[in-house]
Structures are given as C-alpha cells and as structure tokens.
PDB file of C-alpha atoms in Angstrom:
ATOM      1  CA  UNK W 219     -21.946  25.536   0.427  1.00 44.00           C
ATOM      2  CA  UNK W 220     -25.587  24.477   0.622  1.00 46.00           C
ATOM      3  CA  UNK W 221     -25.504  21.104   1.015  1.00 53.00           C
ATOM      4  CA  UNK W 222     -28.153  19.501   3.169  1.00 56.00           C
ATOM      5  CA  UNK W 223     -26.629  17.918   6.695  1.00 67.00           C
ATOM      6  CA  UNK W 224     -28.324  14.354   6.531  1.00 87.00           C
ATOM      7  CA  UNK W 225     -28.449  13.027   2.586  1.00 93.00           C
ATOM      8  CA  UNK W 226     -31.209  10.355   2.013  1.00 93.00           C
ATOM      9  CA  UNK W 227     -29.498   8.586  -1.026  1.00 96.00           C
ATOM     10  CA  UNK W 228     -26.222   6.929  -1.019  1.00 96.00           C
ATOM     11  CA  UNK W 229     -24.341   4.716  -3.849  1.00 95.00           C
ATOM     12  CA  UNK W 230     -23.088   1.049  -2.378  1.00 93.00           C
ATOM     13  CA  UNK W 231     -19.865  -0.404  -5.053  1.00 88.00           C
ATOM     14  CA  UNK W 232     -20.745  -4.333  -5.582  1.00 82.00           C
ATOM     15  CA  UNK W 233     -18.762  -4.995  -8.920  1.00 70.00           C
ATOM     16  CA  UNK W 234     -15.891  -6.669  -7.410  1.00 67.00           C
ATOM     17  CA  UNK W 235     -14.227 -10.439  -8.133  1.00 63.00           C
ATOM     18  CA  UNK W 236     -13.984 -11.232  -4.533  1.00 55.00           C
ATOM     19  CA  UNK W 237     -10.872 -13.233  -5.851  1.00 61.00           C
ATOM     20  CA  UNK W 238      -9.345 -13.451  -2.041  1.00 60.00           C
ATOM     21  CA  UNK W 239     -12.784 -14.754  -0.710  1.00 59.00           C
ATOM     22  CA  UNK W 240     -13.138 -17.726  -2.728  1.00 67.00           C
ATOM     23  CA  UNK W 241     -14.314 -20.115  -3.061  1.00 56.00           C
ATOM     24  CA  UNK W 242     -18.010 -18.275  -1.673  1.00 60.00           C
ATOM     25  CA  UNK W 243     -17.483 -15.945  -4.662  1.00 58.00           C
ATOM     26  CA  UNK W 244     -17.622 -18.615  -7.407  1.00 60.00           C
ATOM     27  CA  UNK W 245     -21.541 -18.447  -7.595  1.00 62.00           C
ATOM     28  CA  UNK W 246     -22.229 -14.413  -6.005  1.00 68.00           C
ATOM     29  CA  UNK W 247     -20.785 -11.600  -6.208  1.00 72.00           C
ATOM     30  CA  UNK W 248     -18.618 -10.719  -2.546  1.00 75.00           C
ATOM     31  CA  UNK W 249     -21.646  -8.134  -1.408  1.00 82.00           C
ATOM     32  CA  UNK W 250     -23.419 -11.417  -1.127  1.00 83.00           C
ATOM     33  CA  UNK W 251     -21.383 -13.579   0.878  1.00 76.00           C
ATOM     34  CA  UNK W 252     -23.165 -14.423   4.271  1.00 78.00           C
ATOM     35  CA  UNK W 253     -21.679 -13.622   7.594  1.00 75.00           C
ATOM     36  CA  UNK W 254     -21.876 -16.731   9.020  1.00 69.00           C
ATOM     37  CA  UNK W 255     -24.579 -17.496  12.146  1.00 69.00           C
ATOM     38  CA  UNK W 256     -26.926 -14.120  10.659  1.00 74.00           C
ATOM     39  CA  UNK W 257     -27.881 -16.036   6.967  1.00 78.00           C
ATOM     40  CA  UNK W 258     -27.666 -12.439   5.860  1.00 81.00           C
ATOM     41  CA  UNK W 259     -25.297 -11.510   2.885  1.00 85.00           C
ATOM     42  CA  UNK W 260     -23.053  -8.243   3.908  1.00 84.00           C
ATOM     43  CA  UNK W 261     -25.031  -6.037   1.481  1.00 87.00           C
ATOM     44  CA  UNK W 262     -28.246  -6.659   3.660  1.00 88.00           C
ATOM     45  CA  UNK W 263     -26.748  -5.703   7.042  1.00 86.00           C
ATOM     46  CA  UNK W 264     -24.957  -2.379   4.723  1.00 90.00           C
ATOM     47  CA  UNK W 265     -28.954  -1.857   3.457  1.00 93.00           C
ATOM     48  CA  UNK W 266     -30.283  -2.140   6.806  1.00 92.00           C
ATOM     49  CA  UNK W 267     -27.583   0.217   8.428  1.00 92.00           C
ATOM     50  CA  UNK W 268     -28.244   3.035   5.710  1.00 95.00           C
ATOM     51  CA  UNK W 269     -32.012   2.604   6.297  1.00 95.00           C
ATOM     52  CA  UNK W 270     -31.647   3.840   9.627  1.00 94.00           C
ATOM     53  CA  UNK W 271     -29.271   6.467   8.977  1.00 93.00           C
ATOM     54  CA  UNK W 272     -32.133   8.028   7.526  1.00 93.00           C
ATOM     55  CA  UNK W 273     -31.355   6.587   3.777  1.00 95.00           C
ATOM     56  CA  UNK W 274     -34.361   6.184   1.018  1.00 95.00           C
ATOM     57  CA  UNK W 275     -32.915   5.235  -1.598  1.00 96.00           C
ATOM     58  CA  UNK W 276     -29.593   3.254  -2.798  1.00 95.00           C
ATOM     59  CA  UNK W 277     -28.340   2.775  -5.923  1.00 96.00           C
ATOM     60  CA  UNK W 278     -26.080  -0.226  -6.112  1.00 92.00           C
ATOM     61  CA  UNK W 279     -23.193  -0.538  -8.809  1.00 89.00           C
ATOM     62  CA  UNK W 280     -22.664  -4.297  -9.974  1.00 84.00           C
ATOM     63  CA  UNK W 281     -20.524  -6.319 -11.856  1.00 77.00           C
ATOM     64  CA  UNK W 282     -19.543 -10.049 -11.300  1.00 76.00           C
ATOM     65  CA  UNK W 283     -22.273 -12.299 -11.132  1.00 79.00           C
ATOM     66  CA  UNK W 284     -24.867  -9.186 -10.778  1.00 80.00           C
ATOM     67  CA  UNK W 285     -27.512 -11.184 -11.947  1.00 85.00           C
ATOM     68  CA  UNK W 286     -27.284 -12.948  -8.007  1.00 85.00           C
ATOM     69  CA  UNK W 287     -27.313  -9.807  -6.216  1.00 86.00           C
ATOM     70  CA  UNK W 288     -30.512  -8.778  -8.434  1.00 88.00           C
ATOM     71  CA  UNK W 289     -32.149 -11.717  -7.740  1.00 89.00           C
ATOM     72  CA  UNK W 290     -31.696 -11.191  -4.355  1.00 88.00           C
ATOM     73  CA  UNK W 291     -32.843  -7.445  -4.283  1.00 89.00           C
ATOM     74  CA  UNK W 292     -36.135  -8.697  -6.194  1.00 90.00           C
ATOM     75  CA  UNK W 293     -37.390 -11.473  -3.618  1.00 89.00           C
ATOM     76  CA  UNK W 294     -35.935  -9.462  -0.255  1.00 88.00           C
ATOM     77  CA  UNK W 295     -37.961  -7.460   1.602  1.00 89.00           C
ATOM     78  CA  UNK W 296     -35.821  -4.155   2.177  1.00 88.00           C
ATOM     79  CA  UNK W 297     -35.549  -1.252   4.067  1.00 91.00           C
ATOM     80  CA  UNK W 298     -35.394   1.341   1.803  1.00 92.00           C
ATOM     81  CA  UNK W 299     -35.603   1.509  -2.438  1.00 94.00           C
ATOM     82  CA  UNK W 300     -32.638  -0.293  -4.122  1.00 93.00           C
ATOM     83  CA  UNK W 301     -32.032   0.362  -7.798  1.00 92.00           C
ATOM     84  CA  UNK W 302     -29.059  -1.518  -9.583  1.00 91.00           C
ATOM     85  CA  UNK W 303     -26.713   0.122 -11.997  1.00 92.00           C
ATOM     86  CA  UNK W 304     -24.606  -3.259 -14.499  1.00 89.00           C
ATOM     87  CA  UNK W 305     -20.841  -1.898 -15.826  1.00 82.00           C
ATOM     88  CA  UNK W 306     -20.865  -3.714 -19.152  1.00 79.00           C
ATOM     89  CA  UNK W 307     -16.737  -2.951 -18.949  1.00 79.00           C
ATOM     90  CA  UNK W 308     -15.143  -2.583 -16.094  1.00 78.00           C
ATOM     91  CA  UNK W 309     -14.657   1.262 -15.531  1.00 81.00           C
ATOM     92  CA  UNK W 310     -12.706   1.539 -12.258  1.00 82.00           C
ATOM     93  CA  UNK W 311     -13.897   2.028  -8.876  1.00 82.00           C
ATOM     94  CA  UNK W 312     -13.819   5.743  -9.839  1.00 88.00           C
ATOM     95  CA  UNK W 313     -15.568   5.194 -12.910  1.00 88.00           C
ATOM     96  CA  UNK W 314     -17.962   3.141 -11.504  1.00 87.00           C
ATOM     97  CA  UNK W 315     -18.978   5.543  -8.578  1.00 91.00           C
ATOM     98  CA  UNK W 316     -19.655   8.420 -11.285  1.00 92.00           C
ATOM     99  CA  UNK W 317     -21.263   5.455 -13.669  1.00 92.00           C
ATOM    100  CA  UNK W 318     -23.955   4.574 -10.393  1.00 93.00           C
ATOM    101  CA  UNK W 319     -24.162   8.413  -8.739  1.00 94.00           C
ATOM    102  CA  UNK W 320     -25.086   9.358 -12.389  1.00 93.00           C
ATOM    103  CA  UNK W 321     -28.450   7.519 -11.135  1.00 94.00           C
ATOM    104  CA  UNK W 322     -29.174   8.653  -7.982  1.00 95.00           C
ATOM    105  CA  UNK W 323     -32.895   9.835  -8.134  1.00 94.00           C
ATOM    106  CA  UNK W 324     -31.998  13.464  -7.092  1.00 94.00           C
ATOM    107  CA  UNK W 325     -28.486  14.634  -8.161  1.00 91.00           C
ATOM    108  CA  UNK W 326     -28.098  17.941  -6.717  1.00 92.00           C
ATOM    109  CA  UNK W 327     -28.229  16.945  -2.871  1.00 93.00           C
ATOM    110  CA  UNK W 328     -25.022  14.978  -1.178  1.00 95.00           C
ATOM    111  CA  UNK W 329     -24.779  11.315  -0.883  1.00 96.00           C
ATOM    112  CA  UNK W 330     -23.314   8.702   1.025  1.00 96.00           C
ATOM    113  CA  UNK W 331     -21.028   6.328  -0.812  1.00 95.00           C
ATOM    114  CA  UNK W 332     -19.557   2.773   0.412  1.00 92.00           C
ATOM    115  CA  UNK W 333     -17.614  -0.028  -1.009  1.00 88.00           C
ATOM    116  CA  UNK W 334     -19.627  -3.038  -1.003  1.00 83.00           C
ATOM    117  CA  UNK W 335     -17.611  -5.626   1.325  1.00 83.00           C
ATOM    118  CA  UNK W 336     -17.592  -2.901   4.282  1.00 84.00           C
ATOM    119  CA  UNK W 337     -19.861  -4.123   7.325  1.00 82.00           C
ATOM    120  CA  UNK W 338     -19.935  -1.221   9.915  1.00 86.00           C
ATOM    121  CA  UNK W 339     -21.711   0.517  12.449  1.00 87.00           C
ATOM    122  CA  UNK W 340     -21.444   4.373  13.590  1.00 91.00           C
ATOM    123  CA  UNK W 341     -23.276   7.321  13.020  1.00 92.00           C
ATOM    124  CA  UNK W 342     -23.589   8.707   9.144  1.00 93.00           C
ATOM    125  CA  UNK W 343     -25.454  11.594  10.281  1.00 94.00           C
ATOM    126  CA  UNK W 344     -22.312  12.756  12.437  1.00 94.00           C
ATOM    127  CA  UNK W 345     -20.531  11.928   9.255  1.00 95.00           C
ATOM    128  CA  UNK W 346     -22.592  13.981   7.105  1.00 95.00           C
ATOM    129  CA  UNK W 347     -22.644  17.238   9.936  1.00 94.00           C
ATOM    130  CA  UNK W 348     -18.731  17.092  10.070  1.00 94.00           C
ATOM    131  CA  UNK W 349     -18.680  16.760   6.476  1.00 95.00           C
ATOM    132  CA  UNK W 350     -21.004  20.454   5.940  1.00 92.00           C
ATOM    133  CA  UNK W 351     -18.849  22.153   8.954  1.00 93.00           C
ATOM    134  CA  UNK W 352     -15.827  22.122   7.105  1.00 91.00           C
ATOM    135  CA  UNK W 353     -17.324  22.765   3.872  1.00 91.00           C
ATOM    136  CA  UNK W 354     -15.980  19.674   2.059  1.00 93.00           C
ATOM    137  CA  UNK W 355     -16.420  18.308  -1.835  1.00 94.00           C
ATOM    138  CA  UNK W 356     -15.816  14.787   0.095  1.00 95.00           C
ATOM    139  CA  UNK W 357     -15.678  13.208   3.386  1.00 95.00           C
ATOM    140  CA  UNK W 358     -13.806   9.437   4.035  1.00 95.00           C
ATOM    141  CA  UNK W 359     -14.549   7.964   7.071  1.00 95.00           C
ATOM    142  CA  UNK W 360     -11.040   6.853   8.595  1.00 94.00           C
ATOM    143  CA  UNK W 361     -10.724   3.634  10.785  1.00 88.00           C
ATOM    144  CA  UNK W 362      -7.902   2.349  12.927  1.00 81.00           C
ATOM    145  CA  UNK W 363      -7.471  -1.233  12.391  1.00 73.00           C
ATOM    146  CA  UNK W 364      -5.604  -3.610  14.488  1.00 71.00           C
ATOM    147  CA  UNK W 365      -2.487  -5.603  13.341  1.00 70.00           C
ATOM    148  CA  UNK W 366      -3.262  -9.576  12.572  1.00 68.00           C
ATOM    149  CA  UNK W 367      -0.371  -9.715  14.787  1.00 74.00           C
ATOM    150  CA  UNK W 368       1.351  -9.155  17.854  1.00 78.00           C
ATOM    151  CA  UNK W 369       4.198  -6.683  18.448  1.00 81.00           C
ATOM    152  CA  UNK W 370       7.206  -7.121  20.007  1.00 87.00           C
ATOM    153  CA  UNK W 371       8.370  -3.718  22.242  1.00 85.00           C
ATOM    154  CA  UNK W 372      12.100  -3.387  22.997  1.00 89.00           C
ATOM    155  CA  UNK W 373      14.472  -0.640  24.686  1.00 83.00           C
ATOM    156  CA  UNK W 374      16.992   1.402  22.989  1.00 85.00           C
ATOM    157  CA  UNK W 375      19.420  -1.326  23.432  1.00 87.00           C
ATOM    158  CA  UNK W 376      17.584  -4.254  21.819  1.00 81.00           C
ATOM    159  CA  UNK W 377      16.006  -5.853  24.796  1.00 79.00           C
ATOM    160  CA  UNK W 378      12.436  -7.148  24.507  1.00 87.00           C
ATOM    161  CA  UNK W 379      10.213  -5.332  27.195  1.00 87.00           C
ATOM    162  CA  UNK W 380       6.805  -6.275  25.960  1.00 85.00           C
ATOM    163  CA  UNK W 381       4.584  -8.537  24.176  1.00 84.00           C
ATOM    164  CA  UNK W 382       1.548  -6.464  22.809  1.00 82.00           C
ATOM    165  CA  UNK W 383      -1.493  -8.579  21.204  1.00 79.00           C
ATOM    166  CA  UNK W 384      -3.000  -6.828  17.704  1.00 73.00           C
ATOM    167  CA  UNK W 385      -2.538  -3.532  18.576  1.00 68.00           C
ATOM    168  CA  UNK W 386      -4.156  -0.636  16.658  1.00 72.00           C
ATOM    169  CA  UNK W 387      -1.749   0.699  13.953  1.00 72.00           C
ATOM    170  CA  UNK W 388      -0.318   4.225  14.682  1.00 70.00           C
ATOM    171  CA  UNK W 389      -2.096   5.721  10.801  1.00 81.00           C
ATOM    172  CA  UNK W 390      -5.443   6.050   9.898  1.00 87.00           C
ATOM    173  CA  UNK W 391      -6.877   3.956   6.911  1.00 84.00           C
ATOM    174  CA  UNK W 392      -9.489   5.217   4.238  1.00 87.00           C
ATOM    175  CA  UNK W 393     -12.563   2.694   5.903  1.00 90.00           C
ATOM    176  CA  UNK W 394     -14.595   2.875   2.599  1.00 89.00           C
ATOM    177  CA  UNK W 395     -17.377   5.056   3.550  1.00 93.00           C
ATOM    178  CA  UNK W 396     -18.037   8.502   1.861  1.00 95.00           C
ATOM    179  CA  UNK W 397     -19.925  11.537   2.389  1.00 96.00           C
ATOM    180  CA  UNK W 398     -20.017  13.670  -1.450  1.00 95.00           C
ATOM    181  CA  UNK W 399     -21.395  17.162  -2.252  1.00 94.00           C
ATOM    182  CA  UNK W 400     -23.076  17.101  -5.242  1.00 93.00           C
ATOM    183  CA  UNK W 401     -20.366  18.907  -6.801  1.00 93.00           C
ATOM    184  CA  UNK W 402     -18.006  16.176  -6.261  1.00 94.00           C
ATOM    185  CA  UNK W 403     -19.917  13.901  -8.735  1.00 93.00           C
ATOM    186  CA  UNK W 404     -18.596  15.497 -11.946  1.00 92.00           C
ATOM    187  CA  UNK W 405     -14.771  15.624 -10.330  1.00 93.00           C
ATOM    188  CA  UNK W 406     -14.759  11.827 -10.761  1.00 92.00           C
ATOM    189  CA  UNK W 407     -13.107   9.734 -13.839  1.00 89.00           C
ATOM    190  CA  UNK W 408     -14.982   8.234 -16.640  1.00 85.00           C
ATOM    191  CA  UNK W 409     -12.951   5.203 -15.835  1.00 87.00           C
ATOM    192  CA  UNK W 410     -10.020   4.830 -13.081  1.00 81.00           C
ATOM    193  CA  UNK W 411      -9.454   4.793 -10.007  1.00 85.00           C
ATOM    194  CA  UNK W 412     -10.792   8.028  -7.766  1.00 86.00           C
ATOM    195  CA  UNK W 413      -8.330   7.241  -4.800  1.00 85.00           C
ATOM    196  CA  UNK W 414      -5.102   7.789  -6.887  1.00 85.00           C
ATOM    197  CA  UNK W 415      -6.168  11.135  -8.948  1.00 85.00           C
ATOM    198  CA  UNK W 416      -9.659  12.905  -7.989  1.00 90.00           C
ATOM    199  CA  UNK W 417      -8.896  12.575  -3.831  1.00 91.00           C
ATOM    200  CA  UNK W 418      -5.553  13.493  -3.884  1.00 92.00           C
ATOM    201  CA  UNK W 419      -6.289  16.870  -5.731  1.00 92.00           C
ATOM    202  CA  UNK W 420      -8.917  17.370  -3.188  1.00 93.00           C
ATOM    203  CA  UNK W 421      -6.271  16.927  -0.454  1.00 92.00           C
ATOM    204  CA  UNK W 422      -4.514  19.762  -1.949  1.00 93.00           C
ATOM    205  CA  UNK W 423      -6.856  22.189  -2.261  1.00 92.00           C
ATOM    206  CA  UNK W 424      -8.183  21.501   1.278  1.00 93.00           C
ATOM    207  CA  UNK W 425     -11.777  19.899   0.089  1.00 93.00           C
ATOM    208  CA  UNK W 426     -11.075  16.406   1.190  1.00 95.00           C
ATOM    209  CA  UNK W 427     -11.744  15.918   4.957  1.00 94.00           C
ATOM    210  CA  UNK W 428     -10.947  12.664   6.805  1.00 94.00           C
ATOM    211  CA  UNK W 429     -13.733  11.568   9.492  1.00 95.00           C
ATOM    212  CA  UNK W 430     -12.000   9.385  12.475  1.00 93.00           C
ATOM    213  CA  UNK W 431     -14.555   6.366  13.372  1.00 91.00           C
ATOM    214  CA  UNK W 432     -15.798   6.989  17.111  1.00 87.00           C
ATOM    215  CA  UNK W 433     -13.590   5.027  19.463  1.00 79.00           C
ATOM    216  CA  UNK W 434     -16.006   1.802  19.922  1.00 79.00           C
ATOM    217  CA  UNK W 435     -17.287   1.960  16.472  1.00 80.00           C
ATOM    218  CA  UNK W 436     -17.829  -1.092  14.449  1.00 82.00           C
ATOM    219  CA  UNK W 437     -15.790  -1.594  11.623  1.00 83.00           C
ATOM    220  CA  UNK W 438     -14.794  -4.389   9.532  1.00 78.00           C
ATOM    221  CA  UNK W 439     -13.959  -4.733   5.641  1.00 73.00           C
ATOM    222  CA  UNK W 440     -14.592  -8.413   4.920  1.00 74.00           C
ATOM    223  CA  UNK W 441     -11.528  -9.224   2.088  1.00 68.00           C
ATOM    224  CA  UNK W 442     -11.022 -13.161   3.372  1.00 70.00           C
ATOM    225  CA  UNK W 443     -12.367 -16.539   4.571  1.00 65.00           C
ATOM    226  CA  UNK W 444     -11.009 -15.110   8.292  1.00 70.00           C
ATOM    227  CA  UNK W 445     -12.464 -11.859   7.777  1.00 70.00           C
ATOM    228  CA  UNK W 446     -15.770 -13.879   7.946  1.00 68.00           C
ATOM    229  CA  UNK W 447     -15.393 -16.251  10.964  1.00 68.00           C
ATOM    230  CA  UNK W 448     -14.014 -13.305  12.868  1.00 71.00           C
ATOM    231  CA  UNK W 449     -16.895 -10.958  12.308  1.00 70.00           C
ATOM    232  CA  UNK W 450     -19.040 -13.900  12.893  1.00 66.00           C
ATOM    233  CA  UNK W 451     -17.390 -14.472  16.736  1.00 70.00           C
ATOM    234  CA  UNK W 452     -17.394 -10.413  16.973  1.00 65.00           C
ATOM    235  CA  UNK W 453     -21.285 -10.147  16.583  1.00 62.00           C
ATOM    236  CA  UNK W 454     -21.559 -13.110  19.243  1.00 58.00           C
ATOM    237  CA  UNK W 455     -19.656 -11.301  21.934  1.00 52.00           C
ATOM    238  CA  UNK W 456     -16.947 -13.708  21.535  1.00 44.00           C
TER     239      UNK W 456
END
C-alpha cells in the first residue's frame, strides 16, 4: 500500500439533529453549539485542530439547519479551506461520508474523517503513521471514557471494599475519528450506516485497525447540555 503517512484533507460529519442537546440545536446545527467561556462553536476548535495536524482542506457534510453552519464558514476567518457538501435526504452516516469524501479535492490520497460533535486533542499524524504500518483500508481512533458514575468494589462474599469515583471503563469505544485509504472510499454504502456493515467486514479480513488515544489525550464527544458545562470546567483546569 502506497498511501502517503500524513493526509492533508479530511471529511468532518455535521448533518445531525442534535435532538439530546436541545434546546441550543433549535436554531444551528450541533457542530455549532458553543463551548461555553471560548464563544467558539465545536466545529471551529475541530477546524483549528486539523489545521495543525497539517490539514488543507476539509470538506464538511451538512444537514439540519446547514444554512447556519454556512453562514458561519463564509464570515469566519479559518485555518485551512472548508467546502460544504448539503444531503437533500438523509443518506446515513455511511452514506453521507461516501456522499462528502466523493468531494475531497484529491481522491486518491488518504483522509482523515470525524463526526462533527467530537472535540479532541492528540496527534493525527501518529494516527495516520500507525494507520500505513499495518497496512490498513481504515483506522478508528479508540478512547477510554470514564463512567458518569461511581463504582462500588466488593469481595467474593458481597462485602463492599471500595468506593471508586468515574472510573475508566474496562473496553475501548470507537472515539469518532478516522484515518481512510483511498481505497476505502468506494467500500462505503450509498446510504446506511458504515459502522454496522462496511467496518465489520473490514474487521474480518484484518483491514480495520483500532488506534488507542495516548494516555492524557483529550477527548470528549459533546451529546448533552452536561457534556458542555463539563468540557467548559475541563478547558479551565477545573
């Protein structure tokens, strides 16, 4: 495989509702909910990250309310150039990543994909080096969230020995962040959903690789009102 090590285009999915996150999505799409204190929507701190991962160029698939998002792309001064791709019927996230990678401005080099309410910091170009190593059609970054909750540890017989507060789960989870071959592109649905057929065929033939976040890495996919306020204390130290 000749795929380059550090891609310079990626594909950011915006189409979503936001249903969970209302009511800031009533009037913008979820991409453009601010994180509160930065009066940046989560689409400008995803732009700014891929600009210095060495990104150029971005398309961005929309959907609900796109109109906002364009609006805001038009009067922002940005880091890179952002082109916007409009699903006139809702294909799928699967369909709608083959729908926006279909205008990438050069289609045989590798891309980065993410899903649009993902804020996160780590290196893409470590992504992108394990991703040509092992030869993949596609990458997924994998984080390690915490439980919303405590957990309760007990002995064999049913005593209680500790109280543990949001501890990190014991399985990975598919963060939202992709590294494709070019290859990959045609793989994908014309409409449906890429996690539940195209990935899981990878899997099997051994072309899907999983990339485990570093350790302190950022990550944070922003589905709720909480999800918000906590990122929000996060980036203040708090």
């Amino acid at each position: 495989m000749t795929d380059l090590p550090h891609p310079t285009q990626a594909v950011v999915l915006a189409g979503g509702q936001g249903s969970r996150l209302r009511p800031y999505t009533d009037d913008r799409p979820k991409p453009m909910v601010e994180i509160p204190g930065t009066g940046t929507p989560i689409i400008g701190h995803q732009l700014a990250w891929l600009a210095a991962e060495g990104v150029t160029d971005v398309v961005i698939s929309c959907g609900h309310l796109a109109e906002v998002l364009q609006e805001w792309l038009r009067e922002t001064e940005l880091p890179l150039r952002a082109t916007t791709v409009v699903e006139t019927e809702p294909l799928g996230r699967g369909g709608g990543l083959k729908y926006a990678a279909a205008a990438l401005p050069r289609p045989d080099e590798p891309y980065y994909a993410t899903n649009g309410d993902i804020w996160t910091r780590f290196s893409l170009r470590e992504m992108a080096e394990f991703h040509a190593e092992r030869e993949a059609l596609a990458t997924l970054a994998l984080a390690r969230p915490r439980l919303p909750w405590g957990a309760v540890a007990t002995d064999e017989i049913g005593n209680v020995t500790d109280f543990i507060e949001a501890p990190p789960v014991s399985f990975q989870i598919n963060a939202g962040v992709y590294v494709f071959s070019p290859a990959f592109t045609s793989l994908l649905p014309d409409r449906g959903d890429h996690e539940r057929n195209t990935f899981p065929r990878l899997a099997r033939q051994r072309l899907l690789a999983g990339f485990p976040l570093p350790q302190r890495a950022y990550w944070r996919a922003i589905d709720t009102a909480k999800d918000l306020n906590e990122a929000a204390r996060e980036l203040n130290g708090n």
